[in-house]
Short mmCIF file of C-alpha atoms in Angstrom, two decimals:
data_model
loop_
_atom_site.label_atom_id
_atom_site.label_comp_id
_atom_site.label_asym_id
_atom_site.label_seq_id
_atom_site.Cartn_x
_atom_site.Cartn_y
_atom_site.Cartn_z
CA MET A 69 0.00 0.00 0.00
CA ASN A 70 1.34 3.41 -0.89
CA LYS A 71 1.11 6.62 1.10
CA ARG A 72 -2.07 7.75 -0.59
CA SER A 73 -4.03 4.62 0.29
CA TYR A 74 -2.87 4.92 3.90
CA LEU A 75 -4.12 8.48 3.99
CA SER A 76 -7.43 7.51 2.37
CA THR A 77 -7.95 4.68 4.87
CA ILE A 78 -7.23 6.97 7.80
CA LEU A 79 -9.61 9.62 6.47
CA ILE A 80 -12.41 7.08 5.95
CA ILE A 81 -11.97 5.78 9.51
CA VAL A 82 -12.01 9.33 10.87
CA PHE A 83 -15.18 10.05 8.93
CA LEU A 84 -16.93 6.91 10.19
CA PHE A 85 -15.88 7.72 13.75
CA SER A 86 -17.22 11.26 13.41
CA LEU A 87 -20.68 9.86 12.64
CA THR A 88 -20.91 8.54 16.21
CA SER A 89 -20.97 12.09 17.55
CA ILE A 90 -24.29 12.77 15.84
CA GLN A 91 -27.34 12.14 17.97
CA TRP A 92 -29.53 10.09 15.66
CA ASN A 93 -32.85 10.98 17.22
CA LYS A 94 -35.77 13.21 16.54
CA GLU A 95 -33.88 16.31 17.58
CA LEU A 96 -32.02 16.24 14.26
CA PHE A 97 -35.08 17.99 12.83
CA HIS A 98 -37.02 20.35 15.02
CA SER A 99 -40.52 19.19 15.75
CA GLY A 100 -42.58 19.68 12.64
CA GLY A 101 -39.39 20.11 10.58
CA GLY A 102 -40.30 17.24 8.28
CA GLU A 103 -43.80 18.66 7.91
CA THR A 104 -42.39 22.07 6.89
CA LEU A 105 -40.01 20.51 4.40
CA LEU A 106 -42.89 18.66 2.80
CA GLN A 107 -44.87 21.89 2.63
CA ILE A 108 -42.00 23.72 0.97
CA ILE A 109 -41.56 20.97 -1.61
CA LYS A 110 -45.29 20.87 -2.29
CA SER A 111 -45.50 24.60 -2.86
CA LEU A 112 -42.63 24.32 -5.36
CA PHE A 113 -45.24 22.93 -7.73
CA GLN A 114 -47.87 25.47 -6.82
CA PRO A 115 -46.22 28.87 -6.80
CA ASP A 116 -48.47 31.82 -6.10
CA LEU A 117 -49.44 33.15 -9.52
CA SER A 118 -51.93 35.82 -8.47
CA ILE A 119 -51.65 39.13 -10.31
CA SER A 120 -50.67 41.10 -7.22
CA THR A 121 -47.82 38.71 -6.32
CA LEU A 122 -46.61 38.61 -9.92
CA LEU A 123 -46.58 42.41 -10.09
CA LEU A 124 -44.72 42.60 -6.81
CA ALA A 125 -42.22 39.99 -8.04
CA LEU A 126 -41.74 41.89 -11.28
CA LYS A 127 -41.10 45.12 -9.44
CA SER A 128 -38.70 43.47 -7.02
CA ALA A 129 -36.88 41.73 -9.85
CA TRP A 130 -36.51 45.11 -11.52
CA ILE A 131 -34.96 46.59 -8.37
CA THR A 132 -32.61 43.63 -7.98
CA LEU A 133 -31.57 43.88 -11.63
CA ALA A 134 -31.09 47.65 -11.37
CA TYR A 135 -28.78 47.28 -8.32
CA ALA A 136 -26.81 44.56 -10.07
CA VAL A 137 -26.43 46.46 -13.37
CA THR A 138 -25.40 49.70 -11.70
CA GLY A 139 -23.09 47.90 -9.29
CA ILE A 140 -21.34 45.83 -11.94
CA SER A 141 -20.98 48.85 -14.26
CA LEU A 142 -19.24 50.81 -11.55
CA ALA A 143 -17.20 47.73 -10.65
CA LEU A 144 -16.17 47.33 -14.29
CA LEU A 145 -14.98 50.94 -14.43
CA ILE A 146 -12.98 50.59 -11.20
CA ALA A 147 -11.58 47.20 -12.22
CA PHE A 148 -10.57 48.39 -15.69
CA ILE A 149 -8.51 51.26 -14.35
CA LEU A 150 -7.08 49.53 -11.27
CA GLY A 151 -6.57 46.25 -13.14
CA ILE A 152 -4.44 47.90 -15.82
CA LEU A 153 -2.43 49.74 -13.16
CA ALA A 154 -2.04 46.61 -11.03
CA SER A 155 -0.89 44.50 -13.97
CA GLY A 156 2.18 46.73 -14.29
CA VAL A 157 2.05 46.72 -18.11
CA LEU A 158 2.27 50.50 -18.21
CA PHE A 159 5.44 50.60 -16.15
CA ASN A 160 9.02 49.80 -16.96
CA SER A 161 10.86 47.54 -14.60
CA GLY A 162 12.06 48.72 -11.22
CA PHE A 163 10.28 51.18 -9.00
CA GLY A 164 7.12 51.73 -11.06
CA ARG A 165 6.43 48.02 -11.34
CA TRP A 166 7.10 47.49 -7.66
CA LEU A 167 4.79 50.38 -6.81
CA SER A 168 2.03 49.08 -9.08
CA PHE A 169 2.21 45.63 -7.54
CA GLY A 170 2.30 46.95 -4.01
CA VAL A 171 -0.18 49.78 -4.12
CA PHE A 172 -2.75 48.74 -6.72
CA ARG A 173 -2.74 44.99 -6.05
CA GLY A 174 -2.98 45.85 -2.37
CA THR A 175 -5.95 48.12 -2.99
CA LEU A 176 -7.68 45.42 -5.01
CA SER A 177 -7.06 42.82 -2.27
CA PHE A 178 -8.46 45.14 0.35
CA MET A 179 -11.60 45.78 -1.71
CA ARG A 180 -12.40 42.12 -2.28
CA ALA A 181 -11.22 40.78 1.06
CA ILE A 182 -14.37 42.22 2.62
CA HIS A 183 -17.60 40.57 1.48
CA GLU A 184 -20.13 42.78 -0.29
CA LEU A 185 -22.66 42.04 2.44
CA VAL A 186 -20.30 43.50 5.03
CA TRP A 187 -19.67 46.53 2.81
CA ALA A 188 -23.45 46.87 2.54
CA TRP A 189 -23.82 46.88 6.34
CA LEU A 190 -21.13 49.52 6.60
CA PHE A 191 -22.79 51.71 4.00
CA VAL A 192 -26.25 51.24 5.51
CA ALA A 193 -24.80 52.35 8.82
CA ALA A 194 -23.18 55.35 7.16
CA ILE A 195 -25.75 56.54 4.61
CA GLY A 196 -28.89 54.69 5.65
CA LEU A 197 -31.18 52.39 3.70
CA SER A 198 -30.48 53.90 0.30
CA PRO A 199 -29.94 52.10 -3.01
CA PHE A 200 -26.45 53.65 -3.05
CA ALA A 201 -25.47 51.43 -0.13
CA ALA A 202 -26.14 48.32 -2.20
CA ILE A 203 -24.57 49.74 -5.35
CA PHE A 204 -21.37 50.91 -3.65
CA ALA A 205 -21.06 47.63 -1.77
CA LEU A 206 -21.30 45.67 -5.02
CA ALA A 207 -19.01 48.06 -6.90
CA ILE A 208 -16.25 47.83 -4.31
CA ALA A 209 -16.27 44.09 -3.67
CA TYR A 210 -16.75 43.18 -7.33
CA GLY A 211 -14.37 45.86 -8.55
CA GLY A 212 -11.70 44.23 -6.40
CA ALA A 213 -12.40 40.75 -7.74
CA LEU A 214 -12.70 41.83 -11.39
CA GLY A 215 -9.61 44.04 -11.20
CA ARG A 216 -7.48 41.23 -9.84
CA VAL A 217 -8.56 38.90 -12.65
CA PHE A 218 -8.10 41.64 -15.29
CA ALA A 219 -4.54 42.18 -14.07
CA ASP A 220 -3.82 38.45 -14.29
CA ILE A 221 -5.32 38.22 -17.78
CA LEU A 222 -3.18 41.18 -18.92
CA ASN A 223 -0.07 39.51 -17.53
CA ASP A 224 -0.80 36.30 -19.40
CA VAL A 225 -0.73 37.51 -23.03
CA PRO A 226 1.90 36.13 -25.45
CA GLN A 227 4.98 38.33 -25.63
CA GLU A 228 5.83 38.18 -29.36
CA PRO A 229 3.28 40.74 -30.63
CA LEU A 230 4.20 43.10 -27.79
CA ASN A 231 7.90 42.94 -28.61
CA ALA A 232 7.17 43.52 -32.27
CA LEU A 233 5.18 46.66 -31.48
CA LYS A 234 7.81 47.85 -29.04
CA SER A 235 10.57 47.49 -31.60
CA SER A 236 8.50 49.40 -34.15
CA GLY A 237 8.57 52.39 -31.82
CA ALA A 238 5.23 52.13 -30.01
CA SER A 239 4.88 53.51 -26.49
CA LYS A 240 3.46 51.62 -23.49
CA LEU A 241 0.05 53.23 -23.97
CA HIS A 242 0.11 52.38 -27.69
CA ILE A 243 0.89 48.77 -26.86
CA LEU A 244 -1.97 48.74 -24.37
CA LEU A 245 -4.36 49.90 -27.10
CA TYR A 246 -3.03 47.82 -29.99
CA ALA A 247 -2.05 44.59 -28.26
CA TYR A 248 -3.06 44.11 -24.63
CA LEU A 249 -6.67 45.26 -24.89
CA PRO A 250 -7.64 43.59 -28.19
CA MET A 251 -5.96 40.36 -27.11
CA THR A 252 -7.72 40.24 -23.76
CA ALA A 253 -11.10 41.88 -24.45
CA SER A 254 -13.10 38.69 -24.97
CA ASN A 255 -11.62 37.06 -21.86
CA MET A 256 -12.32 40.12 -19.76
CA LEU A 257 -15.85 40.41 -21.07
CA SER A 258 -16.65 36.80 -20.44
CA TYR A 259 -15.41 37.02 -16.86
CA THR A 260 -17.36 40.25 -16.36
CA MET A 261 -20.53 38.53 -17.56
CA TYR A 262 -19.95 35.70 -15.10
CA ARG A 263 -19.50 38.27 -12.35
CA PHE A 264 -22.69 40.01 -13.49
CA GLU A 265 -24.54 36.76 -12.87
CA CYS A 266 -23.03 36.60 -9.39
CA ALA A 267 -23.99 40.24 -8.86
CA ILE A 268 -27.66 39.49 -9.47
CA ARG A 269 -27.66 36.73 -6.86
CA SER A 270 -25.69 38.92 -4.52
CA SER A 271 -27.99 41.87 -5.07
CA ALA A 272 -30.94 39.66 -4.13
CA ILE A 273 -29.19 38.55 -0.95
CA MET A 274 -28.17 42.07 -0.10
CA SER A 275 -31.78 43.14 0.04
CA PHE A 276 -32.06 41.03 3.20
CA VAL A 277 -30.48 43.95 5.00
CA GLY A 278 -33.60 45.90 4.07
CA LEU A 279 -32.76 47.38 0.70
CA GLY A 280 -35.77 46.06 -1.23
CA GLY A 281 -35.73 43.67 -4.14
CA LEU A 282 -36.32 39.95 -4.55
CA GLY A 283 -34.36 38.89 -1.47
CA TYR A 284 -36.35 41.21 0.74
CA GLN A 285 -39.64 39.77 -0.55
CA ILE A 286 -38.37 36.22 -0.08
CA GLN A 287 -37.47 37.07 3.48
CA LEU A 288 -40.90 38.61 4.19
CA SER A 289 -42.77 35.67 2.68
CA LEU A 290 -40.61 33.18 4.55
CA SER A 291 -41.21 34.82 7.88
CA GLU A 292 -44.95 34.69 7.21
CA LEU A 293 -44.64 31.02 6.13
CA ARG A 294 -46.10 31.75 2.68
CA TYR A 295 -44.02 29.24 0.74
CA HIS A 296 -46.09 29.60 -2.44
CA GLU A 297 -44.97 33.21 -2.68
CA VAL A 298 -41.37 32.31 -1.84
CA TRP A 299 -41.23 30.09 -4.88
CA THR A 300 -42.70 32.76 -7.15
CA PHE A 301 -39.87 35.10 -6.17
CA MET A 302 -37.32 32.30 -6.47
CA PHE A 303 -38.49 31.57 -10.01
CA PHE A 304 -38.09 35.23 -10.93
CA LEU A 305 -34.53 35.10 -9.62
CA ILE A 306 -33.80 31.96 -11.62
CA VAL A 307 -35.20 33.55 -14.79
CA LEU A 308 -33.09 36.66 -14.22
CA VAL A 309 -29.87 34.68 -13.78
CA SER A 310 -30.61 32.43 -16.76
CA ALA A 311 -31.36 35.44 -18.95
CA VAL A 312 -27.96 36.94 -18.12
CA ASP A 313 -26.33 33.59 -18.84
CA LEU A 314 -28.03 33.44 -22.24
CA TRP A 315 -27.03 37.00 -23.06
CA SER A 316 -23.41 36.41 -22.07
CA ASN A 317 -23.27 33.31 -24.26
CA MET A 318 -24.52 35.31 -27.22
CA LEU A 319 -22.00 38.08 -26.59
CA ARG A 320 -19.11 35.65 -26.21
CA LYS A 321 -19.94 33.91 -29.49
CA ARG A 322 -19.95 37.21 -31.32
CA LEU A 323 -16.64 38.31 -29.84
CA ILE A 324 -14.73 35.08 -30.34
CA LEU A 325 -15.77 34.59 -33.99
CA MET B 140 31.15 63.74 -46.62
CA THR B 141 31.18 60.00 -46.30
CA VAL B 142 27.98 58.07 -45.93
CA ASN B 143 27.63 56.32 -42.58
CA LYS B 144 27.79 52.55 -42.50
CA MET B 145 24.42 50.97 -41.68
CA PHE B 146 25.83 48.67 -38.98
CA VAL B 147 29.28 48.49 -37.45
CA LEU B 148 29.92 45.78 -34.85
CA LYS B 149 33.13 45.72 -32.87
CA ASN B 150 34.11 42.68 -30.81
CA ILE B 151 30.57 41.72 -29.79
CA SER B 152 30.31 38.96 -27.18
CA LYS B 153 27.20 37.48 -25.62
CA THR B 154 26.86 34.50 -23.31
CA TYR B 155 23.75 32.89 -21.88
CA GLY B 156 24.86 31.27 -18.67
CA GLU B 157 27.41 28.67 -19.77
CA MET B 158 26.52 28.97 -23.44
CA ARG B 159 28.60 31.32 -25.56
CA ALA B 160 26.23 32.70 -28.22
CA LEU B 161 28.61 35.20 -29.83
CA SER B 162 32.31 35.54 -29.23
CA SER B 163 34.19 38.64 -30.23
CA LEU B 164 32.29 39.15 -33.45
CA SER B 165 33.06 42.11 -35.70
CA LEU B 166 31.13 43.07 -38.81
CA ILE B 167 30.51 45.98 -41.16
CA VAL B 168 27.30 46.36 -43.17
CA GLU B 169 27.01 49.06 -45.83
CA LYS B 170 23.75 50.78 -46.63
CA GLY B 171 21.58 48.99 -49.17
CA GLU B 172 23.23 45.60 -48.77
CA MET B 173 21.25 42.36 -49.07
CA ILE B 174 22.71 39.88 -46.64
CA ALA B 175 21.75 36.31 -45.79
CA LEU B 176 22.80 34.96 -42.43
CA ILE B 177 23.32 31.21 -42.45
CA GLY B 178 24.79 28.57 -40.19
CA PRO B 179 23.77 25.60 -38.08
CA SER B 180 21.15 26.12 -35.35
CA GLY B 181 22.69 27.58 -32.23
CA ALA B 182 25.39 29.38 -34.22
CA GLY B 183 24.15 32.75 -32.95
CA LYS B 184 22.05 34.03 -35.87
CA THR B 185 19.06 35.07 -33.79
CA THR B 186 21.27 36.55 -31.07
CA LEU B 187 23.10 38.64 -33.65
CA LEU B 188 19.84 39.92 -35.18
CA ASN B 189 18.43 40.75 -31.75
CA ILE B 190 21.55 42.72 -30.87
CA LEU B 191 21.25 44.64 -34.16
CA ALA B 192 17.57 45.27 -33.38
CA ASN B 193 18.49 46.53 -29.91
CA THR B 194 16.20 44.00 -28.20
CA ILE B 195 19.05 42.37 -26.30
CA LEU B 196 22.29 43.97 -25.12
CA PRO B 197 25.70 42.44 -25.79
CA ASP B 198 27.93 41.63 -22.81
CA SER B 199 30.79 43.54 -24.38
CA GLY B 200 31.68 45.29 -27.61
CA GLU B 201 30.20 48.21 -29.48
CA VAL B 202 27.28 48.46 -31.92
CA ILE B 203 27.04 51.52 -34.16
CA VAL B 204 23.87 52.00 -36.19
CA ASP B 205 24.00 54.65 -38.91
CA GLY B 206 26.89 56.41 -37.19
CA ILE B 207 25.36 56.47 -33.70
CA THR B 208 26.24 53.99 -30.93
CA LEU B 209 23.29 52.02 -29.60
CA HIS B 210 23.07 53.55 -26.14
CA ALA B 211 23.15 57.05 -27.63
CA TYR B 212 19.68 56.50 -29.16
CA LYS B 213 17.28 58.59 -27.13
CA SER B 214 13.92 56.99 -27.90
CA THR B 215 12.42 53.84 -29.37
CA LYS B 216 10.95 56.09 -32.08
CA GLN B 217 14.37 57.37 -33.13
CA PHE B 218 15.63 53.79 -33.35
CA ALA B 219 12.48 52.53 -35.09
CA ASP B 220 13.19 55.00 -37.90
CA LYS B 221 16.51 53.20 -38.43
CA VAL B 222 15.78 49.52 -37.86
CA GLY B 223 12.69 47.36 -38.25
CA MET B 224 12.36 43.67 -37.57
CA ILE B 225 10.21 40.91 -39.00
CA ARG B 226 9.93 37.49 -37.38
CA GLN B 227 7.75 34.47 -37.87
CA GLN B 228 4.03 35.11 -38.22
CA PHE B 229 3.37 35.25 -34.47
CA ASP B 230 4.17 38.91 -34.09
CA LEU B 231 0.81 40.22 -35.28
CA VAL B 232 -2.20 40.84 -33.06
CA GLY B 233 -4.67 38.30 -34.42
CA HIS B 234 -7.68 39.95 -32.80
CA LEU B 235 -7.26 43.19 -34.70
CA LYS B 236 -8.30 43.90 -38.27
CA VAL B 237 -5.53 43.79 -40.86
CA ILE B 238 -5.56 47.57 -41.31
CA HIS B 239 -4.81 48.20 -37.62
CA ASN B 240 -1.89 45.77 -37.64
CA VAL B 241 -0.49 47.58 -40.67
CA LEU B 242 -1.06 51.02 -39.18
CA ALA B 243 0.75 49.91 -36.01
CA GLY B 244 3.87 50.79 -38.04
CA ARG B 245 2.77 54.43 -37.71
CA LEU B 246 2.44 54.37 -33.91
CA LYS B 247 5.92 55.81 -33.48
CA ASP B 248 4.63 59.02 -35.08
CA TRP B 249 1.22 59.07 -33.38
CA GLY B 250 0.11 60.36 -30.02
CA PHE B 251 -2.20 58.38 -27.73
CA PHE B 252 -5.44 59.95 -28.90
CA LYS B 253 -4.70 59.61 -32.59
CA ALA B 254 -3.91 55.95 -31.96
CA LEU B 255 -7.17 55.54 -30.03
CA LEU B 256 -9.21 57.34 -32.68
CA SER B 257 -7.62 55.22 -35.39
CA LEU B 258 -9.10 52.06 -33.88
CA ILE B 259 -12.54 53.55 -34.59
CA ILE B 260 -11.85 55.60 -37.72
CA PRO B 261 -8.58 54.40 -39.31
CA GLN B 262 -6.14 57.32 -39.69
CA ASP B 263 -3.70 57.62 -42.60
CA SER B 264 -5.56 54.70 -44.20
CA LYS B 265 -4.14 55.61 -47.63
CA ILE B 266 -0.68 54.58 -46.40
CA ALA B 267 -1.99 51.25 -45.17
CA GLU B 268 -3.85 50.66 -48.42
CA SER B 269 -0.82 51.30 -50.60
CA ALA B 270 1.37 49.13 -48.37
CA LEU B 271 -1.12 46.27 -48.57
CA GLU B 272 -1.36 46.74 -52.31
CA LYS B 273 2.39 46.29 -52.60
CA VAL B 274 2.21 42.95 -50.81
CA GLY B 275 -0.89 41.92 -52.77
CA LEU B 276 -3.45 41.95 -49.98
CA LYS B 277 -5.50 45.04 -50.79
CA ASP B 278 -8.80 43.17 -50.54
CA LYS B 279 -8.07 41.95 -46.98
CA LEU B 280 -7.94 45.43 -45.45
CA TYR B 281 -10.84 44.97 -43.04
CA GLU B 282 -10.52 41.27 -42.30
CA ARG B 283 -9.64 39.90 -38.91
CA THR B 284 -5.92 39.15 -38.98
CA SER B 285 -6.23 35.71 -37.37
CA SER B 286 -8.48 34.58 -40.23
CA LEU B 287 -5.59 34.95 -42.71
CA SER B 288 -3.23 32.11 -43.68
CA GLY B 289 0.36 31.97 -42.42
CA GLY B 290 1.79 33.33 -45.66
CA GLU B 291 -0.76 36.13 -45.75
CA GLN B 292 0.01 37.07 -42.16
CA GLN B 293 3.70 37.26 -43.00
CA ARG B 294 2.79 39.66 -45.82
CA VAL B 295 0.76 41.78 -43.40
CA ALA B 296 3.89 41.97 -41.22
CA MET B 297 5.80 43.17 -44.29
CA ALA B 298 3.16 45.80 -44.97
CA ARG B 299 3.53 47.02 -41.39
CA LEU B 300 7.27 47.27 -41.97
CA LEU B 301 6.63 49.27 -45.15
CA VAL B 302 4.53 51.70 -43.11
CA GLN B 303 7.20 51.90 -40.41
CA ASN B 304 9.71 52.51 -43.23
CA PRO B 305 13.01 51.95 -41.42
CA GLN B 306 16.42 52.23 -43.13
CA ALA B 307 17.30 48.64 -42.36
CA VAL B 308 15.13 45.53 -42.19
CA LEU B 309 16.12 42.53 -40.08
CA ALA B 310 14.32 39.27 -40.79
CA ASP B 311 14.65 36.37 -38.35
CA GLU B 312 13.80 33.10 -40.14
CA PRO B 313 11.04 34.88 -42.09
CA VAL B 314 10.00 31.73 -43.96
CA ALA B 315 10.67 29.02 -41.37
CA SER B 316 7.03 28.03 -40.99
CA LEU B 317 6.00 28.25 -44.64
CA ASP B 318 5.90 25.67 -47.43
CA PRO B 319 8.49 26.06 -50.27
CA VAL B 320 6.18 27.83 -52.74
CA ARG B 321 5.06 30.44 -50.19
CA ALA B 322 8.60 30.75 -48.81
CA LYS B 323 9.93 31.70 -52.24
CA ASP B 324 7.05 34.08 -52.71
CA ILE B 325 7.77 35.83 -49.39
CA LEU B 326 11.53 36.02 -49.95
CA TYR B 327 11.05 37.39 -53.44
CA MET B 328 8.75 40.07 -52.08
CA LEU B 329 10.99 40.86 -49.11
CA THR B 330 14.08 41.39 -51.28
CA LYS B 331 12.18 43.24 -53.99
CA LEU B 332 10.57 45.68 -51.53
CA ALA B 333 13.86 46.27 -49.75
CA SER B 334 15.62 47.17 -52.98
CA GLU B 335 12.71 49.36 -54.10
CA GLU B 336 12.77 51.27 -50.80
CA GLN B 337 16.60 51.28 -50.84
CA GLN B 338 16.67 49.53 -47.49
CA THR B 339 19.39 47.36 -46.04
CA LEU B 340 18.18 43.79 -45.54
CA ILE B 341 19.65 41.13 -43.28
CA ALA B 342 17.78 37.83 -43.11
CA SER B 343 18.66 34.66 -41.22
CA LEU B 344 17.79 31.54 -43.18
CA HIS B 345 17.95 27.79 -42.75
CA SER B 346 18.08 27.17 -46.46
CA VAL B 347 21.36 27.78 -48.30
CA GLU B 348 19.48 27.50 -51.59
CA TYR B 349 17.32 30.53 -50.73
CA ALA B 350 20.33 32.46 -49.45
CA ARG B 351 22.08 32.00 -52.79
CA LYS B 352 19.04 32.75 -54.87
CA TYR B 353 17.83 35.97 -53.25
CA PHE B 354 20.84 37.61 -51.57
CA LYS B 355 24.14 39.17 -52.63
CA ARG B 356 26.31 38.59 -49.57
CA ILE B 357 26.33 35.55 -47.33
CA ILE B 358 27.59 35.61 -43.76
CA ALA B 359 28.02 32.17 -42.20
CA LEU B 360 28.11 31.88 -38.43
CA GLN B 361 29.61 28.93 -36.64
CA ALA B 362 29.68 28.68 -32.84
CA GLY B 363 29.32 32.41 -32.37
CA ARG B 364 32.03 33.41 -34.85
CA VAL B 365 32.02 34.46 -38.48
CA TYR B 366 32.96 31.30 -40.39
CA PHE B 367 32.96 33.03 -43.74
CA ASP B 368 31.69 36.33 -45.09
CA LEU B 369 31.64 36.35 -48.88
CA PRO B 370 29.80 37.66 -51.92
CA VAL B 371 27.35 34.99 -53.02
CA GLU B 372 29.32 33.96 -56.13
CA LYS B 373 32.38 33.08 -54.05
CA VAL B 374 30.54 30.69 -51.75
CA THR B 375 31.60 27.19 -52.76
CA GLU B 376 30.08 23.82 -52.01
CA GLU B 377 33.22 22.89 -50.04
CA LEU B 378 32.78 25.88 -47.73
CA LEU B 379 29.13 25.06 -47.18
CA SER B 380 29.66 21.39 -46.47
CA SER B 381 32.46 22.17 -44.02
CA LEU B 382 30.22 24.77 -42.33
CA TYR B 383 27.54 22.21 -41.63
CA SER B 384 29.78 19.17 -41.15
CA LEU B 385 31.63 20.87 -38.31
CA GLU B 386 28.38 20.79 -36.48
CA GLU B 387 27.97 17.07 -37.03
CA GLU B 388 31.47 16.38 -35.75
CA LYS B 389 30.69 18.41 -32.67
CA GLN B 390 27.53 16.45 -32.05
CA HIS B 391 29.46 13.18 -32.29
CA GLU B 392 31.98 14.28 -29.71
#
């Protein structure tokens, strides 16, 4: 037996042993837990389709989408600028490159190290329950994540075309325009679209802190045990995310061809 | 007043770690010369071209381009007016349209905003059109560069060089990845354009046959030294076979 099988055996034994610490009795579910689960599953097939709920869902979906679009647009702007600076492609070697790695990569890490929900709490505390709280929270956290990936994508391009441009007398900014950006645009766009999808889900969750939107409605309906309504809102969220997925696929196809 | 030599190399040496790429190499290239650089792989052809193109620095020795030593050049633009380089097809940006790759030869004369605007409304497009016409690709102006064949992409690179319009053109294995028919086509065009524009041309080649057919002077490198440097009519079969057999002996050691 090699080392890996030893490790696997040990891990399996540890796992089996850990099962003994669970109390296999009725307290695993709270009383009526099974009943509730059944109810939730049942209402999956009978979502509330009354006009008033549908209108409310539509309105909430619109708010969620608006937060996500505004947030991701701002994030894209921040990420584009900081990502280019953090990649170091505009700097020669030495101090400038060191500065760009230290300062801009550091800034990006700071922005994304804190979850957007925490940013949202901070902004709600500072500026109150305003849409800006949600938008800024998304823009900062997602700007950090996007910017980091943009910088990595920019650092990964093949060197030959860059050297050719450099030796034909192009400046760093020229090379950015004529090589880095065209070579990376489709990659950046496709990652941005993926992040946009995440932003919609996140924007729904963020409304739990009281900012309106689909998440807020789901929370209200849940607390009033109206599972039929919960599913209506859930379906709207699913449709929203799928629509973005479809759109991003279409965009990607057009760009890569 | 005497005309400056295009390139003067004095005792150039370059080592990569243990490997000696060029050892104490000296060379003079007059303006307007057509030179083929031959020799077994690893003889230092690419290193020599890169030193002439100012993309790598020699460990010792002096390089003088058109009367000015290399480190006295103030900007990449000033040097790009003197020397241009063409490599295998991989030096184009495949995602851009052909016209933008060709106009990239103008970037040395453009500011940032003109370059940016040109990506939307091509600037100086007449220059790009006439350059593409010279290489026979006028109808491909607005096609995506990556959709072109290898030979066509190499011609786009030549058109970019025409737009850059340097005094000397360096070509590093310009036909290495092409089939014989296209290779001849490209070499014919490269030498014809260089003589039309009164440029100096130095090309490294694997094929001795092409070197003899399209060039006037042949410089053979062997283990980082000049093995022979002769007008094409004085290059004999004996010289050539000893140039390449030395390598075989070395490999058997």
